[in-house]
Coordinates of C-alpha atoms in Angstrom, one line a residue:
M1 CA 4.1 11.0 -6.7
A2 CA 0.9 10.2 -5.0
E3 CA 2.8 11.0 -1.4
G4 CA 3.5 14.0 -2.3
A5 CA -0.2 14.9 -3.5
A6 CA -1.5 13.3 0.1
E7 CA 1.3 15.8 1.8
A8 CA -0.4 18.8 0.1
L9 CA -3.7 18.0 1.3
T10 CA -2.4 17.9 4.6
D11 CA -0.6 21.3 4.4
S12 CA -3.6 22.8 3.2
G13 CA -6.6 21.6 5.7
G14 CA -7.8 19.2 3.0
D15 CA -8.1 16.4 5.8
G16 CA -11.1 18.8 7.4
D17 CA -13.0 18.6 3.7
S18 CA -12.9 14.9 3.1
G19 CA -15.8 14.1 5.8
V20 CA -13.9 11.2 7.4
S21 CA -13.1 10.7 11.0
A22 CA -11.2 8.2 12.4
S23 CA -13.2 7.4 14.8
E24 CA -16.7 7.1 12.3
R25 CA -18.4 3.9 12.4
G26 CA -18.3 1.7 9.3
V27 CA -15.0 3.5 8.1
A28 CA -12.0 2.1 7.4
P29 CA -9.7 4.2 10.1
I30 CA -7.2 5.5 7.3
K31 CA -4.4 7.8 8.4
A32 CA -4.8 11.8 8.0
Q33 CA -2.2 12.2 6.0
Y34 CA -3.9 10.1 3.4
R35 CA -7.3 11.1 3.5
T36 CA -8.7 13.3 0.6
T37 CA -12.1 14.2 -0.9
K38 CA -14.0 12.8 -3.8
E39 CA -13.4 15.6 -6.0
E40 CA -9.7 15.4 -5.7
F41 CA -9.2 12.1 -5.2
H42 CA -10.7 11.7 -8.9
G43 CA -8.9 14.7 -10.3
F44 CA -5.9 13.5 -9.1
L45 CA -6.4 10.1 -11.2
E46 CA -8.0 12.3 -14.1
A47 CA -5.0 14.2 -14.4
K48 CA -2.3 11.6 -14.7
G49 CA -4.5 9.1 -16.6
K50 CA -4.1 12.0 -19.1
E51 CA -0.9 12.5 -18.3
K52 CA -0.5 8.8 -19.8
V53 CA -2.2 9.1 -22.3
H54 CA -0.1 11.7 -23.6
Q55 CA 2.5 10.1 -23.4
E56 CA 1.5 7.2 -25.0
R57 CA 0.2 9.1 -27.8
E58 CA 3.2 10.9 -28.5
A59 CA 4.9 7.4 -28.3
G60 CA 2.4 6.4 -30.6
D61 CA 1.1 3.7 -29.0
H62 CA -2.8 3.2 -29.8
E63 CA -5.5 5.3 -27.4
D64 CA -6.5 4.5 -24.4
G65 CA -10.2 3.2 -24.0
S66 CA -10.8 3.8 -20.5
D67 CA -12.4 7.6 -20.7
L68 CA -15.8 5.7 -21.2
A69 CA -19.2 7.0 -19.5
E70 CA -20.6 5.2 -17.6
P71 CA -23.9 3.3 -18.5
E72 CA -27.4 5.3 -17.9
A73 CA -28.2 1.9 -15.6
K74 CA -25.6 2.7 -13.3
K75 CA -25.4 6.7 -13.1
I76 CA -28.1 6.5 -10.1
R77 CA -25.5 5.4 -8.4
L78 CA -22.5 6.9 -9.7
E79 CA -24.1 10.2 -9.5
D80 CA -25.5 10.6 -6.2
G81 CA -25.5 13.7 -4.8
Q82 CA -25.2 15.5 -1.6
G83 CA -29.0 15.7 -1.2
E84 CA -31.3 12.9 0.2
S85 CA -31.5 10.0 -2.1
T86 CA -35.2 8.4 -2.5
A87 CA -36.5 5.5 -2.2
E88 CA -36.8 4.6 -5.3
S89 CA -33.3 5.1 -6.4
Q90 CA -32.0 3.9 -3.1
K91 CA -34.2 0.5 -4.6
R92 CA -32.9 0.5 -7.7
A93 CA -29.2 0.6 -6.7
R94 CA -29.3 -2.6 -4.7
G95 CA -29.1 -5.8 -6.1
Q96 CA -28.0 -7.5 -9.2
N97 CA -27.5 -5.7 -12.6
K98 CA -30.1 -8.1 -14.6
A99 CA -30.3 -5.7 -17.5
R100 CA -26.1 -4.9 -17.6
P101 CA -25.1 -4.6 -21.4
H102 CA -23.5 -7.5 -22.1
V103 CA -21.4 -8.1 -25.6
K104 CA -20.2 -11.5 -26.5
P105 CA -16.5 -12.0 -27.2
T106 CA -17.5 -13.8 -30.7
Q107 CA -19.0 -10.2 -31.4
Y108 CA -15.3 -8.4 -31.2
D109 CA -14.5 -10.7 -34.5
K110 CA -16.1 -9.2 -37.5
D111 CA -14.5 -11.8 -39.9
R112 CA -13.8 -14.9 -37.9
F113 CA -10.5 -17.5 -39.2
C114 CA -12.0 -21.0 -39.9
P115 CA -11.4 -23.1 -36.7
A116 CA -10.6 -26.3 -39.0
L117 CA -7.9 -24.2 -40.4
I118 CA -6.5 -22.4 -37.1
Q119 CA -3.7 -24.9 -36.7
D120 CA -2.8 -25.8 -40.4
P121 CA -4.5 -23.1 -42.8
A122 CA -3.2 -26.0 -45.7
A123 CA -5.8 -28.4 -44.1
H124 CA -9.2 -29.2 -45.7
C125 CA -12.4 -27.8 -44.5
S126 CA -15.5 -30.4 -44.4
Y127 CA -17.7 -27.4 -45.7
G128 CA -16.0 -26.0 -48.6
D129 CA -17.3 -23.2 -49.8
R130 CA -20.4 -22.9 -47.4
C131 CA -18.0 -22.5 -44.7
R132 CA -19.0 -18.9 -43.5
F133 CA -15.8 -18.4 -41.8
L134 CA -12.8 -17.0 -43.9
H135 CA -9.9 -19.3 -45.3
D136 CA -7.4 -16.5 -46.8
V137 CA -5.0 -16.1 -44.1
A138 CA -3.8 -12.8 -45.4
R139 CA -7.2 -11.7 -46.0
Y140 CA -7.4 -12.2 -42.0
L141 CA -4.8 -10.7 -41.1
E142 CA -5.8 -7.7 -43.1
S143 CA -8.6 -7.1 -40.4
K144 CA -7.0 -8.9 -37.2
P145 CA -6.7 -6.4 -34.7
A146 CA -3.1 -5.6 -33.9
D147 CA -1.1 -8.0 -31.2
L148 CA -1.9 -7.3 -27.5
G149 CA 1.9 -7.8 -26.6
P150 CA 5.0 -9.5 -27.8
R151 CA 5.0 -12.7 -25.7
C152 CA 2.4 -15.6 -25.8
V153 CA 1.9 -17.1 -22.6
L154 CA 1.0 -20.3 -24.3
F155 CA 3.5 -20.8 -26.7
E156 CA 6.3 -19.8 -23.7
T157 CA 4.0 -22.6 -21.5
F158 CA 3.6 -25.5 -23.7
G159 CA 5.7 -24.9 -26.5
R160 CA 3.1 -24.4 -28.8
C161 CA -0.4 -22.0 -29.0
P162 CA -3.3 -24.4 -29.6
Y163 CA -4.8 -21.0 -31.4
G164 CA -2.3 -20.4 -34.2
V165 CA -3.4 -17.5 -36.3
T166 CA -6.5 -16.0 -34.1
C167 CA -4.3 -15.6 -31.3
R168 CA -4.0 -12.1 -30.2
F169 CA -0.1 -12.7 -29.3
A170 CA 0.4 -14.4 -32.8
G171 CA 3.4 -12.3 -33.6
A172 CA 5.3 -14.6 -30.8
H173 CA 4.7 -18.3 -32.7
L174 CA 4.1 -17.1 -36.6
G175 CA 6.4 -18.0 -39.4
P176 CA 6.5 -16.0 -42.5
E177 CA 3.6 -17.6 -44.4
G178 CA 1.2 -17.4 -41.0
Q179 CA 2.0 -20.8 -40.2
N180 CA 2.2 -22.0 -36.5
L181 CA 5.4 -22.8 -35.1
V182 CA 5.9 -25.2 -32.7
R183 CA 8.8 -25.3 -30.0
E184 CA 8.1 -29.0 -28.7
E185 CA 6.1 -31.5 -30.9
G186 CA 2.7 -32.4 -29.2
V187 CA 3.6 -30.6 -26.1
A188 CA 0.6 -28.6 -25.7
C189 CA -2.3 -30.7 -26.0
T190 CA -0.9 -33.7 -23.7
V191 CA 0.4 -31.1 -21.0
Y192 CA -2.6 -29.2 -20.4
A193 CA -4.8 -32.3 -20.4
Q194 CA -3.1 -33.6 -17.6
L195 CA -3.2 -30.3 -16.0
V196 CA -7.1 -29.7 -16.1
R197 CA -9.5 -32.5 -15.7
N198 CA -13.3 -33.1 -15.2
G199 CA -14.1 -32.1 -19.0
L200 CA -17.3 -33.0 -20.3
D201 CA -16.7 -35.8 -23.3
K202 CA -18.4 -34.8 -26.7
A203 CA -20.0 -38.8 -26.4
L204 CA -21.4 -38.2 -23.1
Q205 CA -23.0 -34.6 -23.8
Q206 CA -24.5 -35.9 -26.7
Q207 CA -26.2 -38.8 -24.5
L208 CA -27.3 -36.2 -21.8
R209 CA -28.7 -34.4 -24.8
K210 CA -30.9 -37.1 -25.6
R211 CA -31.6 -38.5 -22.5
K212 CA -29.8 -42.1 -23.3
V213 CA -28.1 -42.0 -20.1
S214 CA -29.3 -44.6 -17.8
F215 CA -28.9 -43.9 -13.9
E216 CA -30.2 -47.1 -12.2
R217 CA -28.3 -46.7 -9.3
A218 CA -30.0 -43.6 -8.8
E219 CA -33.5 -45.1 -9.6
Q220 CA -33.0 -47.6 -6.9
A221 CA -31.9 -45.2 -4.4
L222 CA -35.1 -43.3 -5.4
L223 CA -37.1 -46.2 -5.1
Q224 CA -35.9 -47.3 -1.7
L225 CA -36.0 -43.7 -0.4
S226 CA -39.9 -43.6 -1.2
Q227 CA -40.3 -47.1 0.6
D228 CA -38.3 -46.5 3.3
P229 CA -38.8 -42.4 3.8
A230 CA -37.4 -43.1 7.6
P231 CA -33.1 -42.5 7.7
A232 CA -31.0 -45.3 8.8
P233 CA -28.6 -44.8 12.0
A234 CA -25.5 -43.0 11.2
P235 CA -22.6 -45.7 10.7
S236 CA -19.3 -45.4 12.3
I237 CA -16.2 -44.1 10.4
T238 CA -13.0 -45.5 11.1
S239 CA -10.7 -44.9 8.0
A240 CA -8.9 -41.1 8.0
T241 CA -7.4 -39.6 4.9
S242 CA -7.8 -36.1 3.5
A243 CA -8.8 -37.5 0.3
P244 CA -9.1 -40.4 -2.2
E245 CA -6.1 -42.2 -3.6
N246 CA -5.0 -41.9 -6.8
N247 CA -4.4 -45.0 -8.7
S248 CA -4.7 -44.9 -12.4
C249 CA -4.2 -48.7 -12.9
D250 CA -7.1 -49.3 -10.3
A251 CA -9.4 -46.7 -12.3
Q252 CA -11.5 -47.6 -15.6
P253 CA -12.4 -45.0 -17.7
D254 CA -16.2 -45.2 -18.6
P255 CA -16.3 -41.6 -20.9
A256 CA -19.5 -42.9 -22.0
G257 CA -21.1 -43.0 -18.1
L258 CA -23.0 -46.2 -19.4
G259 CA -21.3 -49.5 -18.0
A260 CA -21.1 -48.2 -14.2
G261 CA -24.5 -50.1 -13.3
T262 CA -24.3 -53.5 -14.7
P263 CA -21.3 -55.8 -15.3
P264 CA -18.7 -55.5 -18.3
S265 CA -20.4 -58.2 -21.0
S266 CA -16.5 -59.0 -22.3
P267 CA -13.5 -59.9 -20.6
E268 CA -11.4 -56.0 -20.6
R269 CA -7.8 -56.3 -20.3
T270 CA -6.6 -54.6 -17.0
C271 CA -3.3 -53.4 -15.4
G272 CA -3.9 -55.0 -11.8
P273 CA -6.1 -56.9 -9.6
L274 CA -9.7 -57.5 -10.7
T275 CA -12.2 -56.2 -8.8
D276 CA -15.7 -55.9 -7.9
E277 CA -16.0 -52.3 -7.6
D278 CA -17.9 -51.9 -10.7
V279 CA -20.8 -54.2 -9.2
V280 CA -20.5 -53.6 -5.7
R281 CA -20.6 -50.0 -4.5
L282 CA -18.8 -48.5 -1.4
R283 CA -20.8 -48.6 1.8
P284 CA -21.3 -45.8 4.1
R285 CA -19.2 -47.0 6.7
E286 CA -16.6 -47.8 3.9
K287 CA -16.4 -44.5 2.3
K288 CA -12.7 -42.8 3.0
R289 CA -13.4 -40.0 5.6
L290 CA -12.7 -36.3 4.5
D291 CA -10.4 -35.3 7.1
I292 CA -9.3 -31.4 6.6
S293 CA -9.7 -30.2 9.8
G294 CA -7.7 -27.1 10.7
K295 CA -7.2 -26.4 6.9
L296 CA -8.0 -23.3 5.3
Y297 CA -11.0 -23.8 2.8
L298 CA -11.6 -21.3 0.1
A299 CA -15.2 -21.2 -0.6
P300 CA -17.2 -22.0 -4.0
L301 CA -17.8 -18.1 -5.2
T302 CA -20.0 -17.6 -8.4
T303 CA -18.3 -15.9 -10.7
C304 CA -15.3 -15.2 -9.4
G305 CA -14.4 -18.3 -8.0
N306 CA -12.9 -19.7 -11.0
L307 CA -10.6 -21.9 -11.9
P308 CA -7.6 -19.3 -12.5
F309 CA -8.7 -17.3 -9.3
R310 CA -8.3 -20.7 -7.5
R311 CA -4.8 -21.2 -8.8
V312 CA -3.8 -17.7 -7.2
C313 CA -5.4 -18.3 -4.1
K314 CA -3.4 -22.2 -4.1
R315 CA 0.0 -20.2 -4.6
F316 CA -0.5 -18.2 -1.5
G317 CA -1.5 -21.3 0.8
A318 CA -5.1 -22.1 0.3
D319 CA -5.6 -25.9 1.7
V320 CA -9.1 -26.9 0.0
T321 CA -10.5 -25.4 -3.0
C322 CA -14.5 -26.3 -4.5
G323 CA -15.5 -25.7 -7.9
E324 CA -18.2 -22.2 -8.7
M325 CA -22.1 -23.4 -8.3
A326 CA -23.4 -25.5 -11.0
V327 CA -27.0 -26.1 -11.1
C328 CA -27.7 -30.0 -11.4
T329 CA -30.4 -29.8 -14.5
N330 CA -28.0 -28.1 -16.5
L331 CA -25.5 -30.7 -15.4
L332 CA -27.7 -33.4 -16.4
Q333 CA -28.6 -31.5 -19.9
G334 CA -25.1 -31.3 -20.7
Q335 CA -24.5 -27.6 -21.5
M336 CA -21.3 -26.7 -21.5
S337 CA -20.9 -23.7 -19.5
E338 CA -22.3 -25.6 -16.7
W339 CA -19.7 -28.4 -16.9
A340 CA -17.0 -25.7 -17.0
L341 CA -17.2 -25.3 -13.3
L342 CA -16.2 -28.8 -12.5
K343 CA -12.7 -28.1 -14.0
R344 CA -9.7 -29.1 -11.3
H345 CA -6.2 -27.7 -12.1
A346 CA -3.9 -30.2 -11.4
C347 CA -2.8 -27.9 -8.4
E348 CA -5.4 -28.1 -6.6
D349 CA -4.9 -31.5 -4.1
I350 CA -8.2 -31.3 -2.0
F351 CA -10.9 -29.8 -4.6
G352 CA -14.4 -30.6 -4.3
V353 CA -17.6 -29.6 -6.7
Q354 CA -20.8 -28.0 -5.2
V355 CA -24.3 -28.6 -6.8
E356 CA -27.3 -26.8 -6.6
G357 CA -30.7 -28.6 -7.0
A358 CA -34.5 -28.6 -5.6
F359 CA -35.9 -32.3 -6.0
P360 CA -34.4 -36.0 -5.1
D361 CA -34.9 -37.3 -8.5
T362 CA -32.3 -34.5 -10.3
M363 CA -30.1 -34.4 -7.1
T364 CA -29.4 -38.3 -7.0
K365 CA -29.2 -38.2 -10.7
C366 CA -26.6 -35.7 -10.4
A367 CA -24.7 -37.3 -7.9
E368 CA -24.4 -40.8 -10.2
L369 CA -23.1 -38.8 -13.1
L370 CA -20.3 -37.0 -11.2
S371 CA -19.6 -40.1 -9.7
R372 CA -19.0 -41.7 -13.1
T373 CA -17.2 -38.9 -14.8
V374 CA -15.1 -36.4 -12.6
D375 CA -12.3 -37.0 -10.2
V376 CA -13.2 -34.8 -7.0
D377 CA -12.3 -35.7 -3.3
F378 CA -15.9 -34.6 -1.7
V379 CA -19.0 -33.3 -3.7
D380 CA -20.9 -30.2 -1.8
I381 CA -24.5 -29.7 -1.4
N382 CA -25.3 -25.4 -1.7
V383 CA -28.0 -25.0 0.5
G384 CA -26.9 -21.2 1.7
C385 CA -28.1 -19.7 -2.3
P386 CA -29.4 -16.6 -1.2
I387 CA -31.0 -15.3 -4.6
D388 CA -34.3 -15.3 -5.4
L389 CA -33.9 -17.5 -9.3
V390 CA -32.6 -20.4 -6.8
Y391 CA -34.9 -19.7 -3.7
K392 CA -38.3 -19.5 -5.6
K393 CA -37.7 -22.6 -7.2
G394 CA -37.0 -24.4 -3.7
G395 CA -33.5 -24.6 -3.8
G396 CA -30.8 -23.3 -1.5
C397 CA -31.8 -21.6 1.0
A398 CA -35.3 -22.9 0.9
L399 CA -34.0 -26.3 1.4
M400 CA -33.8 -25.5 4.9
N401 CA -37.6 -25.1 5.4
R402 CA -38.6 -28.6 2.9
S403 CA -36.5 -30.7 5.4
A404 CA -38.8 -33.5 3.8
K405 CA -37.0 -33.4 0.3
F406 CA -33.6 -32.6 1.9
Q407 CA -33.5 -35.4 3.8
Q408 CA -34.2 -37.6 0.4
I409 CA -31.5 -35.3 -1.7
V410 CA -28.9 -36.2 1.2
R411 CA -29.6 -39.5 1.8
G412 CA -30.0 -40.4 -2.1
M413 CA -27.0 -38.6 -3.0
N414 CA -24.8 -40.3 -0.2
Q415 CA -26.2 -43.6 -1.7
V416 CA -24.9 -43.2 -4.9
L417 CA -21.4 -41.0 -4.3
D418 CA -18.3 -42.8 -3.3
V419 CA -16.8 -39.9 -2.2
P420 CA -17.8 -37.9 1.3
L421 CA -21.0 -35.8 0.5
T422 CA -20.6 -32.3 2.5
V423 CA -22.9 -29.7 3.0
K424 CA -23.0 -26.0 3.2
I425 CA -26.0 -24.0 5.2
R426 CA -26.8 -20.5 6.2
T427 CA -28.5 -19.7 10.3
G428 CA -31.8 -19.8 8.5
V429 CA -34.1 -18.0 6.2
Q430 CA -35.7 -15.0 8.6
E431 CA -33.1 -13.2 10.4
R432 CA -34.9 -14.3 13.5
V433 CA -35.4 -17.2 13.4
S434 CA -32.6 -19.8 13.4
L435 CA -32.9 -23.5 12.3
A436 CA -29.0 -24.9 11.4
H437 CA -28.6 -25.9 15.2
S438 CA -32.2 -28.2 14.7
L439 CA -30.7 -29.3 11.3
L440 CA -27.4 -30.3 11.9
P441 CA -28.3 -33.2 14.0
E442 CA -30.5 -34.7 11.6
L443 CA -27.5 -34.0 8.7
R444 CA -25.3 -36.4 10.7
D445 CA -27.5 -38.8 11.1
W446 CA -28.4 -38.7 7.7
G447 CA -24.4 -39.3 6.6
V448 CA -23.3 -36.3 5.9
S449 CA -19.4 -36.2 6.3
L450 CA -19.0 -32.0 6.9
V451 CA -21.4 -29.0 7.4
T452 CA -20.1 -25.3 6.6
L453 CA -22.1 -22.7 8.3
H454 CA -22.5 -19.3 7.1
G455 CA -23.3 -17.2 10.2
R456 CA -25.6 -14.8 8.4
S457 CA -29.6 -15.6 7.6
R458 CA -31.2 -15.3 3.7
E459 CA -33.2 -12.5 4.8
Q460 CA -30.2 -10.8 6.3
R461 CA -27.5 -11.3 3.3
Y462 CA -24.6 -8.9 4.9
T463 CA -26.3 -6.5 6.1
K464 CA -24.7 -6.9 9.6
M465 CA -22.1 -9.0 11.2
A466 CA -21.8 -13.1 11.1
D467 CA -22.9 -14.1 14.3
W468 CA -20.3 -16.5 15.4
Q469 CA -21.9 -16.8 19.2
Y470 CA -24.4 -18.8 17.2
I471 CA -21.7 -21.1 15.3
E472 CA -19.9 -22.2 18.4
Q473 CA -22.9 -23.2 19.7
C474 CA -24.0 -25.3 16.8
A475 CA -20.2 -26.6 16.6
K476 CA -21.4 -28.0 19.8
V477 CA -24.3 -29.7 18.5
A478 CA -23.2 -30.7 15.8
S479 CA -20.0 -33.0 17.5
P480 CA -18.6 -35.2 16.3
M481 CA -19.3 -34.2 12.7
P482 CA -16.7 -31.4 11.9
L483 CA -18.6 -27.9 11.2
F484 CA -16.7 -25.1 9.6
G485 CA -17.8 -21.4 10.6
N486 CA -17.4 -18.9 7.5
G487 CA -17.9 -15.3 7.7
D488 CA -16.2 -12.0 7.9
I489 CA -12.4 -13.1 8.0
L490 CA -10.1 -10.7 6.7
S491 CA -6.7 -11.1 8.7
Y492 CA -5.3 -13.7 11.1
E493 CA -7.0 -12.6 14.3
D494 CA -10.4 -12.9 12.6
A495 CA -9.4 -16.2 11.6
N496 CA -7.6 -17.2 15.4
R497 CA -11.0 -15.9 16.9
A498 CA -13.0 -17.7 15.0
M499 CA -10.8 -21.3 15.6
Q500 CA -11.3 -20.6 19.5
T501 CA -15.1 -21.0 19.0
G502 CA -14.7 -25.1 18.6
V503 CA -15.0 -25.1 14.8
A504 CA -13.1 -27.8 12.7
G505 CA -12.0 -25.0 10.4
V506 CA -13.1 -21.8 8.8
M507 CA -13.7 -20.9 5.2
I508 CA -13.1 -17.8 3.5
A509 CA -15.0 -16.1 0.6
R510 CA -14.9 -12.3 0.7
G511 CA -11.7 -12.2 2.2
A512 CA -10.1 -14.0 -0.3
L513 CA -11.6 -11.7 -2.9
L514 CA -10.3 -8.6 -1.0
K515 CA -6.5 -10.4 -0.7
P516 CA -5.9 -13.4 -2.0
W517 CA -3.0 -12.9 0.1
L518 CA -4.7 -14.0 3.3
F519 CA -3.9 -17.1 3.5
T520 CA -0.6 -16.4 3.8
E521 CA -1.3 -14.3 6.7
I522 CA -3.1 -16.9 8.6
K523 CA -0.5 -19.2 8.1
E524 CA 2.4 -16.9 8.9
Q525 CA 0.6 -15.1 11.9
R526 CA 0.8 -11.4 10.1
H527 CA 0.4 -8.2 8.7
W528 CA 1.5 -8.3 4.8
D529 CA 1.8 -4.4 3.7
I530 CA 1.9 -5.6 0.0
S531 CA 3.3 -3.3 -2.4
S532 CA 1.1 -2.2 -5.2
S533 CA 3.4 -3.5 -7.6
E534 CA 3.3 -6.9 -5.7
R535 CA -0.8 -6.7 -6.6
L536 CA -0.3 -5.6 -10.2
D537 CA 2.0 -9.1 -10.1
I538 CA -0.8 -11.0 -8.6
L539 CA -3.3 -9.5 -11.8
R540 CA -0.8 -10.6 -13.9
D541 CA -0.6 -14.4 -13.0
F542 CA -4.3 -14.1 -13.0
T543 CA -4.7 -12.9 -16.6
H544 CA -1.7 -15.4 -17.2
Y545 CA -4.1 -18.1 -15.8
G546 CA -6.7 -17.0 -17.5
L547 CA -5.3 -17.1 -21.4
E548 CA -4.1 -20.5 -20.1
H549 CA -7.7 -21.8 -19.5
W550 CA -9.7 -19.3 -21.8
G551 CA -7.5 -19.2 -24.3
S552 CA -5.4 -16.4 -26.3
D553 CA -7.8 -15.7 -29.1
T554 CA -9.9 -12.4 -28.9
Q555 CA -12.6 -14.2 -27.3
G556 CA -10.3 -15.9 -24.6
V557 CA -8.9 -12.7 -24.0
E558 CA -12.1 -10.5 -23.5
K559 CA -13.5 -13.3 -21.5
T560 CA -10.4 -13.1 -19.2
R561 CA -10.9 -9.5 -19.0
R562 CA -14.5 -9.3 -18.0
F563 CA -14.0 -12.1 -15.1
L564 CA -10.8 -9.6 -14.1
L565 CA -12.6 -6.7 -13.8
E566 CA -15.4 -8.6 -11.5
W567 CA -12.7 -8.9 -9.5
L568 CA -11.4 -5.8 -9.4
S569 CA -15.0 -4.3 -8.0
F570 CA -14.2 -6.6 -4.9
L571 CA -9.9 -5.6 -4.9
C572 CA -10.6 -2.1 -4.9
R573 CA -11.7 -2.4 -1.1
Y574 CA -8.9 -3.3 0.1
V575 CA -6.6 -0.7 2.5
P576 CA -3.3 -1.3 2.5
V577 CA -1.8 -2.3 6.0
G578 CA 1.1 0.8 5.6
L579 CA -2.3 3.7 5.5
L580 CA -4.3 2.1 8.6
E581 CA -4.4 4.0 11.8
R582 CA -5.5 0.6 13.6
L583 CA -4.7 -2.9 12.8
P584 CA -6.6 -4.9 11.3
Q585 CA -9.2 -3.8 8.8
K586 CA -12.5 -5.2 9.0
I587 CA -14.4 -6.6 6.3
N588 CA -17.7 -4.3 7.1
E589 CA -15.7 -1.0 6.8
R590 CA -15.9 1.0 3.8
P591 CA -12.9 2.9 2.7
P592 CA -13.3 6.4 2.8
Y593 CA -11.2 8.5 -0.7
Y594 CA -7.5 8.6 0.0
M595 CA -4.5 8.8 -2.0
G596 CA -2.0 5.9 -1.6
R597 CA 1.9 5.7 -1.8
D598 CA 2.0 5.9 -5.5
Y599 CA 0.3 6.3 -8.6
L600 CA -1.1 2.8 -9.0
E601 CA -2.2 2.6 -5.4
T602 CA -4.1 5.2 -5.8
L603 CA -5.5 3.7 -9.3
M604 CA -6.4 0.3 -7.3
A605 CA -8.5 2.4 -4.1
S606 CA -10.8 3.7 -7.1
Q607 CA -14.2 2.3 -7.0
Q608 CA -14.9 3.5 -10.1
A609 CA -15.5 0.8 -12.8
A610 CA -13.5 3.1 -15.6
D611 CA -10.3 3.0 -13.6
W612 CA -10.9 -1.1 -13.3
I613 CA -10.6 -1.1 -17.2
R614 CA -7.5 1.2 -17.2
I615 CA -5.7 -1.4 -14.9
S616 CA -7.4 -4.6 -17.6
E617 CA -5.7 -2.3 -20.1
M618 CA -2.3 -2.4 -18.5
L619 CA -2.1 -6.0 -18.6
L620 CA -4.6 -7.7 -21.8
G621 CA -4.1 -4.3 -23.8
P622 CA -6.7 -1.8 -25.5
V623 CA -10.5 -3.0 -25.0
P624 CA -12.5 -3.2 -28.4
P625 CA -14.5 -0.5 -29.7
N626 CA -17.6 0.3 -27.8
F627 CA -16.6 -1.8 -24.8
V628 CA -18.7 -1.2 -22.0
F629 CA -18.3 -3.1 -18.3
L630 CA -21.1 -3.1 -15.6
P631 CA -20.2 -4.3 -12.1
K632 CA -22.7 -7.8 -11.4
H633 CA -23.8 -6.1 -8.4
K634 CA -24.8 -2.7 -8.0
A635 CA -23.4 -1.7 -5.1
N636 CA -20.1 -2.1 -6.8
A637 CA -19.1 1.0 -8.5
Y638 CA -19.2 4.0 -7.1
K639 CA -17.6 7.6 -8.1

């Protein structure tokens, strides 16, 4: 259907009105028969959208909620006319939407069911009549919105849905009296607990909030650093393994995190040889080496690099994954939202966490806490974050100009960690003042196992291409310490050119957001002309993973939808291979308006938030009343 529209545009001379030539700089070279104008593109989508809504209404389905007006804060970007834009409008259309409207998912439920009765409505609530939630199942079901579908992912995967009557797909597992059906007794809790690790123990959270957790090793390391500021020579590393071995017998869990600094006061039963690992820590030369040379490394991506997205990338061939950036002070305070960033799925065989901080004491204590409580293969320090909130506090890129504090942070963390320590940096802070080449030898001497270099400065952001010539120079300076390169990789040709610079491997960030199947393309050395139905299946898998991770109740569904919409703000920039005049697509080339080979491919090319909402409704049902979505970055939606 969209092919016919594209052919009609070609026959009527629509290509000349598009204002896009194949050689136009910064614009993806799309074949002439697919190019169109802004007005015809949105007219086609609106006409098809109204046709689908009319068909759904005739079939008795729920009314589509995607025809929502864009918020006022976005109109300057969406309604930019043909005239010249003012400096004020350009300024407002850049950066983050800090004042974007946000509705908590809990507000979508007017009458919430008591959490104590979700599994068993006949159970007893300890609050009794003082409880502010509903206890009557029949009354709750009367006010509950209609189910979003006939199948519950959690029930089909684990045999039991832990959200019971509150599940938005509850019809699949509710009995006649509202009881929660179980296909295999107890399988849900046990299986999911094994699949996802690194959760925060409630007892430890209370101790962190009350500041009752002792950090003896961190304090000893900080004291030693204050007395001996000179770095020790780098030890020689002889072992070579990609990840620490998992041995459940040798590991003695300490959920409270209190017993790591002193010997046990009473004998404990063990299931293997008694060791002194709880008393004597590994020295730097005894740490197992992080050998991931030549592997594909998925970058830690704030907001979009969540666990469901990482599962999608692992399925397409990502070798190394890393959690989103976590702020060390929030981890030390026991904030659940921050600890959620450390969670690891069983499919992530080589996994690390990334932390950010500005001061040696908090970073070293955080490293000791992570060493006690989470199962990771490495810990990464974020020295590349460019945002003002982090930079002005002395963290992120600012550490590159604070070499004394940077040194204390690296040496302190390295001393208390049992796993390798890695660092992610940029070329520097200012565009024309590169610092990475001078820092790399020092990082090697401080004991860093691996460094990732993003070929841009903080000041530059994404205004220019990554400087791979500078990365090549840095790879020689860093040797024998492995250096990974990062920046502008969107095809296997880009990855091949990057590897020719002498780096140990490549980290992929925005390229994975635009096309997560990029890992498959690199490993198979081919361009994949993926169809729109296959791309929709990828999104469907993401929603299934999201419902498993965040839950299938209203709160979990809307959280899954929000992260899906954030990801769609990047996915819309991908141009299908079959539509390009030349291959490959460059990451800095914006797609012009074009008609896809079918309606779904055209819809996925839309850079309007309302169309992303329409896609989310295909997978997660209609949005709640008064739903509004605004992308995290102002540059992520156009009309």
